[in-house]
Short mmCIF file of the C-alpha atoms (twelve columns), coordinates in Angstrom:
data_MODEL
# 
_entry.id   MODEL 
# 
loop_
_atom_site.group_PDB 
_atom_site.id 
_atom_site.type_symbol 
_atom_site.label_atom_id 
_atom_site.label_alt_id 
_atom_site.label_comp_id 
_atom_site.label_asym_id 
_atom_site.label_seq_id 
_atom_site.Cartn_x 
_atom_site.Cartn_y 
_atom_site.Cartn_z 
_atom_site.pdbx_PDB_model_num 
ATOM 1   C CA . UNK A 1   41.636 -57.463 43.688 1 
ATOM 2   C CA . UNK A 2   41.475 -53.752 42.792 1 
ATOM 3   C CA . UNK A 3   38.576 -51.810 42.707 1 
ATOM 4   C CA . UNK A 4   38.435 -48.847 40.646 1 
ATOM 5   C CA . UNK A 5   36.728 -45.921 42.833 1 
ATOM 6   C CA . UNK A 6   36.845 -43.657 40.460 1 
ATOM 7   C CA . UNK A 7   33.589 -41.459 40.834 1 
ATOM 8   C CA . UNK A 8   31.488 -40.762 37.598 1 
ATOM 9   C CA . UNK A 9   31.837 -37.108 36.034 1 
ATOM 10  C CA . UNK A 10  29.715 -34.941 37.101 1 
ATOM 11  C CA . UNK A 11  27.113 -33.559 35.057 1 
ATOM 12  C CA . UNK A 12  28.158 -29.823 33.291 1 
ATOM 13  C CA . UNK A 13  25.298 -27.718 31.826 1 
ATOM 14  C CA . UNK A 14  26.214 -25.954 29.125 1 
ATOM 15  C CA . UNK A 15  24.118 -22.791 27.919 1 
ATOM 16  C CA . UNK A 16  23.832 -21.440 24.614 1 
ATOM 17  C CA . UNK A 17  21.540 -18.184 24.127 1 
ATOM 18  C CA . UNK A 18  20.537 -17.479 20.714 1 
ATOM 19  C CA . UNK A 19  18.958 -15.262 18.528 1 
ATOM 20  C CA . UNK A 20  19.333 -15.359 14.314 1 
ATOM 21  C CA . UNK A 21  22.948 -16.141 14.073 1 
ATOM 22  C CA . UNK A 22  22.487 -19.869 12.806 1 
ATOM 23  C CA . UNK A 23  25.737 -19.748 11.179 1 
ATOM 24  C CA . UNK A 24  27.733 -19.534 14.160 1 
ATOM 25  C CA . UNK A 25  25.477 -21.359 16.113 1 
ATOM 26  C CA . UNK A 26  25.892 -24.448 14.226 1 
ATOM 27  C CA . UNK A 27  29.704 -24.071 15.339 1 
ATOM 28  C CA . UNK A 28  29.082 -23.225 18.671 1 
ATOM 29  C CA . UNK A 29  27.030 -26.210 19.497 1 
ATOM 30  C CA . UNK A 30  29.612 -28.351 17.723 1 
ATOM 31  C CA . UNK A 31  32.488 -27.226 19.868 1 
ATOM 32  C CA . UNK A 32  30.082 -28.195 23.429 1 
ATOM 33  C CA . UNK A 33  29.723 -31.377 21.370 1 
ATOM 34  C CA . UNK A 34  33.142 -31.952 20.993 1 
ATOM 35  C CA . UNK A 35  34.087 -31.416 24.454 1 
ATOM 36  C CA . UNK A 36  36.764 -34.694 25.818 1 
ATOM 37  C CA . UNK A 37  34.295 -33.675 29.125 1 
ATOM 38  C CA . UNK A 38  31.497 -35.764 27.915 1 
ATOM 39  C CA . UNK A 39  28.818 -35.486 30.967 1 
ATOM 40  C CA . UNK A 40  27.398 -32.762 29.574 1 
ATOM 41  C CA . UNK A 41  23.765 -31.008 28.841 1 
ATOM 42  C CA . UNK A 42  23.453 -28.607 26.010 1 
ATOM 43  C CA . UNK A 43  20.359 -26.072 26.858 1 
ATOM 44  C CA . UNK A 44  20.032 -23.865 23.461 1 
ATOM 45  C CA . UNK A 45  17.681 -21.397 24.458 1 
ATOM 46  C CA . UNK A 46  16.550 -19.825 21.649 1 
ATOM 47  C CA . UNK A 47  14.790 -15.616 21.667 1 
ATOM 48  C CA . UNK A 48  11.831 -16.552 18.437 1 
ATOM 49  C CA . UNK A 49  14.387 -16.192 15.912 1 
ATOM 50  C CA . UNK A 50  12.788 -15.267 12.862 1 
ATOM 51  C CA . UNK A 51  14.910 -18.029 11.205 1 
ATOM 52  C CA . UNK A 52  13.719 -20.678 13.583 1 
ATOM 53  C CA . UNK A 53  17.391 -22.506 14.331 1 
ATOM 54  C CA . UNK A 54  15.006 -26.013 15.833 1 
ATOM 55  C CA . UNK A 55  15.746 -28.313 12.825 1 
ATOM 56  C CA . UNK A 56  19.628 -26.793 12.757 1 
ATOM 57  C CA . UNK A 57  19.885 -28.142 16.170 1 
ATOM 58  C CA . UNK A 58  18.019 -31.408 15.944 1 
ATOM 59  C CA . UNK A 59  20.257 -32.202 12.774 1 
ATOM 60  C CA . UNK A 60  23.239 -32.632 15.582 1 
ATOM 61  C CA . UNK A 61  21.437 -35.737 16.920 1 
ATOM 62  C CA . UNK A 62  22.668 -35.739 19.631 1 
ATOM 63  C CA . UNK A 63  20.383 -36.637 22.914 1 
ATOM 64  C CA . UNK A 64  22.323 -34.303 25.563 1 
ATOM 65  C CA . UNK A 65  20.645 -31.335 23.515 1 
ATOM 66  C CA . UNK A 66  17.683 -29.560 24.931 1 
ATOM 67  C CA . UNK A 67  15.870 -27.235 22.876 1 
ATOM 68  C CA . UNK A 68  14.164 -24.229 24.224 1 
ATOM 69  C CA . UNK A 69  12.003 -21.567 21.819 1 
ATOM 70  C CA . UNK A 70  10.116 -18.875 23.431 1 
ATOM 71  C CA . UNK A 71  6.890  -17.787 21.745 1 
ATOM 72  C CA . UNK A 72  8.194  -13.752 21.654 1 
ATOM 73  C CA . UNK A 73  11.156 -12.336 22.169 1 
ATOM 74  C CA . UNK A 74  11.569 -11.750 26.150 1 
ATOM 75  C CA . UNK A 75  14.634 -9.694  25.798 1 
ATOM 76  C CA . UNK A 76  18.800 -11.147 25.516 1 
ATOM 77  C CA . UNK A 77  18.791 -10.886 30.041 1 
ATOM 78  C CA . UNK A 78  15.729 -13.224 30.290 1 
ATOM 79  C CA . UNK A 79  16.359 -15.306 27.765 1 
ATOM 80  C CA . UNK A 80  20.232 -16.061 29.428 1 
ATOM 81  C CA . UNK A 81  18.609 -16.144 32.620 1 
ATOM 82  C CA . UNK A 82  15.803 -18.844 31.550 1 
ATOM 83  C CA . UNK A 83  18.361 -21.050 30.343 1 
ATOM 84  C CA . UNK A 84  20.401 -20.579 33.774 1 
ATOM 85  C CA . UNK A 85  17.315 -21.852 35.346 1 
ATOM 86  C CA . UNK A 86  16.946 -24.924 33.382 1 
ATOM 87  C CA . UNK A 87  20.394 -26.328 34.225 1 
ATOM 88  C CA . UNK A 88  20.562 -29.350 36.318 1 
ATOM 89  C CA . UNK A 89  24.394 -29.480 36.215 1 
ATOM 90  C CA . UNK A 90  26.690 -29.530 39.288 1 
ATOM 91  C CA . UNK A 91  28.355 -26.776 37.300 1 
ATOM 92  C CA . UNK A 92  26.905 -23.972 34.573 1 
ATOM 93  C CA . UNK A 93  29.244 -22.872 31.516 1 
ATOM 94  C CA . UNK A 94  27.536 -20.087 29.375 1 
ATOM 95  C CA . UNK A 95  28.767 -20.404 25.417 1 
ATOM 96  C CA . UNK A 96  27.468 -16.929 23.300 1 
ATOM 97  C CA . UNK A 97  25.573 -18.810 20.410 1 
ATOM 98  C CA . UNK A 98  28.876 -16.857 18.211 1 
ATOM 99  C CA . UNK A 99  31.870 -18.115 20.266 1 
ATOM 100 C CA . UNK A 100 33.337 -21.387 19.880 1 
ATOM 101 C CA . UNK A 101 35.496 -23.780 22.710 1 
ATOM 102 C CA . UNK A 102 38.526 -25.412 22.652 1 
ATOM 103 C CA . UNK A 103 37.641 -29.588 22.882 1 
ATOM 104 C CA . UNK A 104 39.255 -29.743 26.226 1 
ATOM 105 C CA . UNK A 105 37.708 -25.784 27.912 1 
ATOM 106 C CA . UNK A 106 35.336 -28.250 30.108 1 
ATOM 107 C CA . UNK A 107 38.452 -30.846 30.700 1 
ATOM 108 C CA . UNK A 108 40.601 -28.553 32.105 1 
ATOM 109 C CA . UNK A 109 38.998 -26.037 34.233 1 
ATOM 110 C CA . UNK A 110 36.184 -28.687 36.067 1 
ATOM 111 C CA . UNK A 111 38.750 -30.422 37.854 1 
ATOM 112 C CA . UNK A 112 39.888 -27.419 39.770 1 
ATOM 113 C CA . UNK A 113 36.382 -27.325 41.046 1 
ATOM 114 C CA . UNK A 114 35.736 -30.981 41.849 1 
ATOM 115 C CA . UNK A 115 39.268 -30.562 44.087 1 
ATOM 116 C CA . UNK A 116 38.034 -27.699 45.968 1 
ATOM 117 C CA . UNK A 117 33.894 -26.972 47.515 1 
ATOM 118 C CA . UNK A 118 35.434 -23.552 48.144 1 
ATOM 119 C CA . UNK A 119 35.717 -22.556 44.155 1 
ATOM 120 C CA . UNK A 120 32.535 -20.784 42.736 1 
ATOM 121 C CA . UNK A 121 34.011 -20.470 39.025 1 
ATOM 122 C CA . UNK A 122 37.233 -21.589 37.273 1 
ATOM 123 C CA . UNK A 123 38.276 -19.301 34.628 1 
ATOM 124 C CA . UNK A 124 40.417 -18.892 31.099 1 
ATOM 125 C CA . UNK A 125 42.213 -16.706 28.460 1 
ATOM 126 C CA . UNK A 126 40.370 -16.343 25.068 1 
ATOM 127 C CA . UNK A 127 41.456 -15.834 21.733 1 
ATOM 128 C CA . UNK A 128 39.730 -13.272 19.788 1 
ATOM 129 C CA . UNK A 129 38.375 -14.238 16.191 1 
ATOM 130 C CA . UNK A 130 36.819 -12.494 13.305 1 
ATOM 131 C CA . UNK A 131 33.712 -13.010 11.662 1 
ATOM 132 C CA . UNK A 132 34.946 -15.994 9.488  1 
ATOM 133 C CA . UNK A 133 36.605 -17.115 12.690 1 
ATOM 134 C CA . UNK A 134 40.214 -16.464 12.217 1 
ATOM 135 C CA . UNK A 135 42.584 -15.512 15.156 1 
ATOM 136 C CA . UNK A 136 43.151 -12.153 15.584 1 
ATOM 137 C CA . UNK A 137 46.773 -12.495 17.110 1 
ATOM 138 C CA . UNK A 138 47.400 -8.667  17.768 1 
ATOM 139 C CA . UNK A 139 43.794 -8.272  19.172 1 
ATOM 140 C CA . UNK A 140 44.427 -11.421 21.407 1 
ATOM 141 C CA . UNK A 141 46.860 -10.140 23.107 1 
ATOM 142 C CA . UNK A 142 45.592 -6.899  23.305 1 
ATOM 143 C CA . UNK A 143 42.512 -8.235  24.551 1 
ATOM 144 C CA . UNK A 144 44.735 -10.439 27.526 1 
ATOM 145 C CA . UNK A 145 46.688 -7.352  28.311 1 
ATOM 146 C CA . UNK A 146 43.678 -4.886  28.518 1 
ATOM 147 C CA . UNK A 147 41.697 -7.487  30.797 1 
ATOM 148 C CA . UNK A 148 45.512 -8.097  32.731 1 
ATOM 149 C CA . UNK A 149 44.954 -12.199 32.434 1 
ATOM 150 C CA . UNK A 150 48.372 -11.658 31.313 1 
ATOM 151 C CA . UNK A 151 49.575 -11.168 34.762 1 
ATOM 152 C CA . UNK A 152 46.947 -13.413 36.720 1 
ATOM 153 C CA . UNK A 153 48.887 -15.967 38.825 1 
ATOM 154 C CA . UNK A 154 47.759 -19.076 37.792 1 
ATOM 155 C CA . UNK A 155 45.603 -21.115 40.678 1 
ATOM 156 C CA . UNK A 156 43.527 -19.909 43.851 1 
ATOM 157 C CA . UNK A 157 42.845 -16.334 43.844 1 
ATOM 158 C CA . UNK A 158 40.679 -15.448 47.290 1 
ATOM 159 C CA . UNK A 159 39.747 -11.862 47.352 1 
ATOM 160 C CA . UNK A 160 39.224 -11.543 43.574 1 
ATOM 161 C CA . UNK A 161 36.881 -8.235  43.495 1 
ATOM 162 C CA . UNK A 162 40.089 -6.221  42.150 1 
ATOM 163 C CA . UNK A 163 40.237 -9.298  39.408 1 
ATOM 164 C CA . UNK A 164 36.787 -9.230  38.500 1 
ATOM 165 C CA . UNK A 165 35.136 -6.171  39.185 1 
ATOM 166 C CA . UNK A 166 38.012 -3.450  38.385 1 
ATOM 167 C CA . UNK A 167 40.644 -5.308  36.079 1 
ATOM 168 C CA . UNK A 168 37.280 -7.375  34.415 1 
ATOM 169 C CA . UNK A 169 39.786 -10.158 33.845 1 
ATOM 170 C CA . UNK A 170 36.524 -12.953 34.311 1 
ATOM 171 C CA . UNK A 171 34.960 -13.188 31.263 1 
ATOM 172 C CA . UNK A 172 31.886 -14.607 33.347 1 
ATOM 173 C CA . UNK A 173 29.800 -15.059 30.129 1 
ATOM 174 C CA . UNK A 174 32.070 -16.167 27.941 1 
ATOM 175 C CA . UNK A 175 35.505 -18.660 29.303 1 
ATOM 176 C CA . UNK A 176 34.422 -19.553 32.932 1 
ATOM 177 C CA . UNK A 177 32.612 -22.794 34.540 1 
ATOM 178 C CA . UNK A 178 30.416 -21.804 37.543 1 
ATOM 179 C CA . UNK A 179 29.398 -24.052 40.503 1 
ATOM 180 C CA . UNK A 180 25.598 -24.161 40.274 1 
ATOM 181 C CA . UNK A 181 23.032 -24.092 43.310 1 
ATOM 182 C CA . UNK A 182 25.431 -20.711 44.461 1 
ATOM 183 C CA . UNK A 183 23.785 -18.174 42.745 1 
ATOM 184 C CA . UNK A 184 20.505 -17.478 42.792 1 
ATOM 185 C CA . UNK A 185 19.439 -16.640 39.276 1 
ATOM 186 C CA . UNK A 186 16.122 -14.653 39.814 1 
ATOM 187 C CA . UNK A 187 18.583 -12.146 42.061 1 
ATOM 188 C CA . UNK A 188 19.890 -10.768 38.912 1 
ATOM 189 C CA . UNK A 189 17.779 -7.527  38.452 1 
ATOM 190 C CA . UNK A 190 16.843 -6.703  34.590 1 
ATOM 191 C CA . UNK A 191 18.250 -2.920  34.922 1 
ATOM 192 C CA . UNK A 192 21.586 -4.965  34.674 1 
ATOM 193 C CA . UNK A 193 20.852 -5.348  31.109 1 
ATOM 194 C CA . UNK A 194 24.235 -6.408  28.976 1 
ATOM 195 C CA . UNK A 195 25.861 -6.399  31.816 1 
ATOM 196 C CA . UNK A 196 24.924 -9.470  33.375 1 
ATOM 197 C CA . UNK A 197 27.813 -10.744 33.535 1 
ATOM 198 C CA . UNK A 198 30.072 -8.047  35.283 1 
ATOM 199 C CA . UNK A 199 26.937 -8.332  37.867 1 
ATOM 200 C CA . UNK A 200 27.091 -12.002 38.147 1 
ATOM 201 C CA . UNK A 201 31.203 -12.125 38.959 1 
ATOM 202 C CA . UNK A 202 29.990 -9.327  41.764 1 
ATOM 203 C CA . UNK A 203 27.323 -11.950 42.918 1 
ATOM 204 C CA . UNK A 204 30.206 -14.571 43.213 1 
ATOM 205 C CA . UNK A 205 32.657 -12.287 44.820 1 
ATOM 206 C CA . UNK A 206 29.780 -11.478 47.804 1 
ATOM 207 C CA . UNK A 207 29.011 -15.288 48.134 1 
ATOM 208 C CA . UNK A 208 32.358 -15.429 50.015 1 
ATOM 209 C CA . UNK A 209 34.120 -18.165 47.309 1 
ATOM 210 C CA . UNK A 210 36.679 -18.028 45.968 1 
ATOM 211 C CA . UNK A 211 37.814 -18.364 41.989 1 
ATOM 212 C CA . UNK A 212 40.171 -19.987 39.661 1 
ATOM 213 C CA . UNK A 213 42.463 -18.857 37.135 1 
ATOM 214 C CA . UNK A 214 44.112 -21.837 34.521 1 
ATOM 215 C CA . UNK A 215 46.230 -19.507 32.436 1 
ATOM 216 C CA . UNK A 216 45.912 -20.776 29.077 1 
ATOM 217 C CA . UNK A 217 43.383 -19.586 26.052 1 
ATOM 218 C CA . UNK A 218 40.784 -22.333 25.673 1 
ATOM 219 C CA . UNK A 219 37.988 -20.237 24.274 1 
ATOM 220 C CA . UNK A 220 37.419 -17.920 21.307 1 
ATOM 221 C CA . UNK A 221 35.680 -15.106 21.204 1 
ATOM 222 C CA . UNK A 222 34.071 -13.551 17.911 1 
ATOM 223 C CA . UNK A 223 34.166 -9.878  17.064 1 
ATOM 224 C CA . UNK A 224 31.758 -8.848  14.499 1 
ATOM 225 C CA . UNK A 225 29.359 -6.666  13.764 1 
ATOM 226 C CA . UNK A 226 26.031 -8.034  15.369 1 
ATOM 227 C CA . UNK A 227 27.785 -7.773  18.448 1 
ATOM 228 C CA . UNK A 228 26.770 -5.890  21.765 1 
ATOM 229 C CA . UNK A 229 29.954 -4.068  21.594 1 
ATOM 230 C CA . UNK A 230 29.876 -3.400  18.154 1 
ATOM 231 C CA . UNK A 231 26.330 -1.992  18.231 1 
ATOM 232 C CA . UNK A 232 26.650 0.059   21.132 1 
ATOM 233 C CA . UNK A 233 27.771 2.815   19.486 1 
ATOM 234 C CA . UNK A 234 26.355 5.692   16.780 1 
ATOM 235 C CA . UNK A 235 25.580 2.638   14.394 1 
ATOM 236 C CA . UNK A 236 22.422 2.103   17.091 1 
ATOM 237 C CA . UNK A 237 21.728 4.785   19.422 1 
ATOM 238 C CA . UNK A 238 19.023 2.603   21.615 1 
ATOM 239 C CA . UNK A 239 22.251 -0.113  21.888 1 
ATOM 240 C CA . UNK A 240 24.213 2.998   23.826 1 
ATOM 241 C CA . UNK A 241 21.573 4.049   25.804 1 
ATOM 242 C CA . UNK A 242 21.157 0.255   27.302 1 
ATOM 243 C CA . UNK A 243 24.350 0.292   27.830 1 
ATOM 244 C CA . UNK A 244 24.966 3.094   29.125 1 
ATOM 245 C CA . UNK A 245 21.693 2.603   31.848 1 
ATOM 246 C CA . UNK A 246 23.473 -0.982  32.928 1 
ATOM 247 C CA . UNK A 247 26.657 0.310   33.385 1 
ATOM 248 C CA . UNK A 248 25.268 2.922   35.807 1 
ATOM 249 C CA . UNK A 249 23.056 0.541   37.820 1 
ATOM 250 C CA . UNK A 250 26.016 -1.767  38.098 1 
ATOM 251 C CA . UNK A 251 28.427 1.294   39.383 1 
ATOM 252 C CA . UNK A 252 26.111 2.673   41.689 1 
ATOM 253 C CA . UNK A 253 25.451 -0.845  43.745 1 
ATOM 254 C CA . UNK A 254 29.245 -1.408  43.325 1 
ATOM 255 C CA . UNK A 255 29.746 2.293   45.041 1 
ATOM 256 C CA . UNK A 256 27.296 1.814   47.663 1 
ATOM 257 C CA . UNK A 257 29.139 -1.646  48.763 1 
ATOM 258 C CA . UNK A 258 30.990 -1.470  51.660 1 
ATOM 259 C CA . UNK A 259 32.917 -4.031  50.680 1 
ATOM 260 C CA . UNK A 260 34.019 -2.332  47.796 1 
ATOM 261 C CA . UNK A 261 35.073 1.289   49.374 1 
ATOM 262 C CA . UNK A 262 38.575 0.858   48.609 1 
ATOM 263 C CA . UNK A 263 37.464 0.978   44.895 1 
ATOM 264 C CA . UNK A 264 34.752 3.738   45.478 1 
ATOM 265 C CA . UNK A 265 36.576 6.265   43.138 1 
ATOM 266 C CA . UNK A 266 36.819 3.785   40.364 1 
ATOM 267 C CA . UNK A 267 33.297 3.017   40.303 1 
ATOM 268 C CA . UNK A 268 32.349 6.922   40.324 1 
ATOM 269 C CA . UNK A 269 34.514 7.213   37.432 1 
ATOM 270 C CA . UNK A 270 33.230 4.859   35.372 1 
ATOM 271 C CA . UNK A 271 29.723 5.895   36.794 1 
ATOM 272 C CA . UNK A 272 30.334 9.941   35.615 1 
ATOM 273 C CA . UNK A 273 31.397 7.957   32.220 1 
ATOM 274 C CA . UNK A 274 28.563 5.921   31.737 1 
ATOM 275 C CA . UNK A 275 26.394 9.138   32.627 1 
ATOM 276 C CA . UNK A 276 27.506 10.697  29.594 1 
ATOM 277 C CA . UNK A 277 27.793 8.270   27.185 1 
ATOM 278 C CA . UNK A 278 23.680 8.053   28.114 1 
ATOM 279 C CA . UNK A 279 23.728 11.713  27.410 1 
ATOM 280 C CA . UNK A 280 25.701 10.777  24.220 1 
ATOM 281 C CA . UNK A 281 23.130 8.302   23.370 1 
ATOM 282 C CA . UNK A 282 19.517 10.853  24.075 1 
ATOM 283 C CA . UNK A 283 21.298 13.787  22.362 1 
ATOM 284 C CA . UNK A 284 21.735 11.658  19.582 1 
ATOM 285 C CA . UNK A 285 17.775 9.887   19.982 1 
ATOM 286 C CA . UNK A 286 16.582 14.121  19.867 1 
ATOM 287 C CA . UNK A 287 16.077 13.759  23.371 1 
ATOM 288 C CA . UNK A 288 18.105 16.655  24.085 1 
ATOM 289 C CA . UNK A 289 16.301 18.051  28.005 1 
ATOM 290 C CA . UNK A 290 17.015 14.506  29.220 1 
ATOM 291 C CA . UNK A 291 20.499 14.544  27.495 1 
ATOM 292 C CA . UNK A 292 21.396 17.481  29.478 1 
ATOM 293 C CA . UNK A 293 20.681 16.516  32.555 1 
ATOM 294 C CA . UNK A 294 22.801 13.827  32.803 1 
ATOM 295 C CA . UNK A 295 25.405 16.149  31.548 1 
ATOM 296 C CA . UNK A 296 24.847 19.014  34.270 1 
ATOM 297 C CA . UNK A 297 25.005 15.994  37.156 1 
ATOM 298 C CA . UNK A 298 28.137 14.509  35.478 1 
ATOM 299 C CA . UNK A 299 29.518 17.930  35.629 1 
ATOM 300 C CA . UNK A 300 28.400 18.806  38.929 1 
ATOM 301 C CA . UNK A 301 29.797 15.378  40.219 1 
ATOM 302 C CA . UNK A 302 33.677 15.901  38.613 1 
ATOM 303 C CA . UNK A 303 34.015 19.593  38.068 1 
ATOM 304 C CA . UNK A 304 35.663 19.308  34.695 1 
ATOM 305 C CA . UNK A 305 35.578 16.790  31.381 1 
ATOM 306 C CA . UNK A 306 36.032 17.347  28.122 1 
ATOM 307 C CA . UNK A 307 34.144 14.688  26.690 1 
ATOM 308 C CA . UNK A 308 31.059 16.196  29.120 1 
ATOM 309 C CA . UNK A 309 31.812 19.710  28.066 1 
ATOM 310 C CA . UNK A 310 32.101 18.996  24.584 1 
ATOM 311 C CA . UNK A 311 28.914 16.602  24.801 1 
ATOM 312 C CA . UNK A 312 26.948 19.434  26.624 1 
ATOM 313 C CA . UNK A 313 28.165 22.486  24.312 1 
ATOM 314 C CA . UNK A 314 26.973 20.471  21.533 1 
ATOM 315 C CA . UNK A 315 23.436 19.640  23.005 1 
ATOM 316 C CA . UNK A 316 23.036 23.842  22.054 1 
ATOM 317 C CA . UNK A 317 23.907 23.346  18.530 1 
ATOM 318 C CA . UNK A 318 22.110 22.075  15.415 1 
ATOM 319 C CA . UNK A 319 21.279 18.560  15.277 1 
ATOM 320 C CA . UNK A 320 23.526 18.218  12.202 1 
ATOM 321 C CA . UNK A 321 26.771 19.318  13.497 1 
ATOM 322 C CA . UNK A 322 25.830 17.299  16.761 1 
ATOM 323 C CA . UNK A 323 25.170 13.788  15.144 1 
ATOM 324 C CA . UNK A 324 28.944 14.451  12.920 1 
ATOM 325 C CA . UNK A 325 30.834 15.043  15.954 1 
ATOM 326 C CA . UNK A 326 29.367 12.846  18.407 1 
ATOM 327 C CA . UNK A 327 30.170 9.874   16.168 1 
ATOM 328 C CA . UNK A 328 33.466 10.067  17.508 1 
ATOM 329 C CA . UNK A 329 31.732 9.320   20.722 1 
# 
């Protein structure tokens, strides 16, 4: 007589932040739905929407759906992070409440894990999509070259900090399953702000793990104009400055890592960037003392830089001619 052995799936929690976008949240709960991995939890944790998305995601009917409102807005970080914590999955998939999954994302990246207790995250390609949620093909590719998943070896990848913290190939938030019980969620300091993610692929590459790369575009990621990226520029000045203050806490602890040393002049690079773009962002708030000071250390930390020149030369000229030429910025 044969016995089949085979062990049940184990349980996948899958985490869907939200905040007003019920539109593509609809279709990003229906792609976790439709995953072929069925042994999964959906945790939609939702930031008190004004447009209060609970009946949208009770119309799904579907029991593996956990609903979570918080009575004020605690902020996109804590919100994530809350969600995180309410997993009881083996492994932890975050899903932006405006992306959508291929049907078989979970399928084909959790069995790389279950074969090896020395993986902390499996990781994909992603299409990029417009607002109505159309392929982009150029900015695809663009996006796979720019991120170099084009040239990932498929498989095991070991020392992966030149993967994930330099190249930024692991879209941590976005296309990636992570082994939970790893990471210790409350570690995750708020100054990382937006990005969380580059910090959590930094927690994972300390934890000693290694990562998983399964070369084919099984996500898709939507570029419009709600989104971090898109606001973080002169369209909302407070969106730059956030930015710009998590990029430099990130690059600070990555340039103060040991372990890192042989990337220190990267991270000081995009550090001296990130100083100015804050700059950028206070010039452009009226804050123009504190602007200037982040210009002067900039400058005193790499000599010479146009951008930082130019940035600092305008911070002496009126307001008008500042705000036209720093949109460019």
């Amino acid at each position: 007589m044969t016995i089949n052995s085979k062990l049940p799936e184990p349980l996948v929690s899958v985490i869907i932040p939200t905040y007003n976008r019920s539109k593509y949240l609809e279709q990003a709960i229906a792609s976790a739905v439709k995953q072929t991995y069925q042994n999964i939890e959906i945790i939609v944790s939702d930031n008190c929407s004004p447009e209060n998305p609970q009946n949208l995601v009770a119309s799904f009917g579907d029991s593996r759906i956990k609903f979570w409102r918080h009575k004020e807005n605690v902020g996109m970080l804590n919100n994530q992070m809350n969600a995180f914590k309410m997993a009881r999955g083996k492994y932890v998939a975050s899903l932006h409440d405006d992306d959508i999954w291929n049907q078989d994302f979970l399928a084909k990246l959790i069995p790389a894990l279950e074969a090896n207790s020395n993986l902390i995250l499996a990781f994909c390609d992603q299409y990029i999509i417009d607002a109505q949620g159309e392929i982009n093909a150029a900015a695809t590719e663009g996006n796979s070259r720019s991120y170099k998943r084009d040239q990932i070896a498929s498989g095991i990848h070991e020392d992966f900090q030149k993967i994930g913290l330099v190249d930024k190939s692991i879209p941590t938030a976005a296309a990636c399953v992570i082994r939970n019980g790893l990471i210790d969620w409350d570690s995750i300091p708020s100054e990382v702000g937006g990005m969380w993610d580059l910090y959590l692929t930094y927690l994972c590459y300390i934890s000693g793990y290694a990562v998983y790369y399964y070369p084919e575009k099984l996500t898709y990621y939507r570029e419009h104009e709600q989104t971090d990226t898109m606001l973080s520029g002169r369209r909302n000045v407070q969106a730059k400055i956030r930015k710009a203050k998590s990029e430099m806490f990130c690059y600070q602890i990555f340039m103060e890592d040991v372990r890192l040393q042989e990337f220190h002049s990267h991270f000081k690079r995009l550090w001296l960037e990130a100083n100015t773009t804050l700059g950028i962002g206070l010039l452009l708030d009226k804050e123009v003392k504190a602007a200037r000071s982040y210009f002067w250390q900039a400058l005193h930390e790499q000599k010479f830089n146009l951008r930082t020149l130019t940035a600092l030369t305008l911070s002496f000229t009126p307001s008008i001619i500042t705000n036209k030429v720093l949109g460019v910025y």
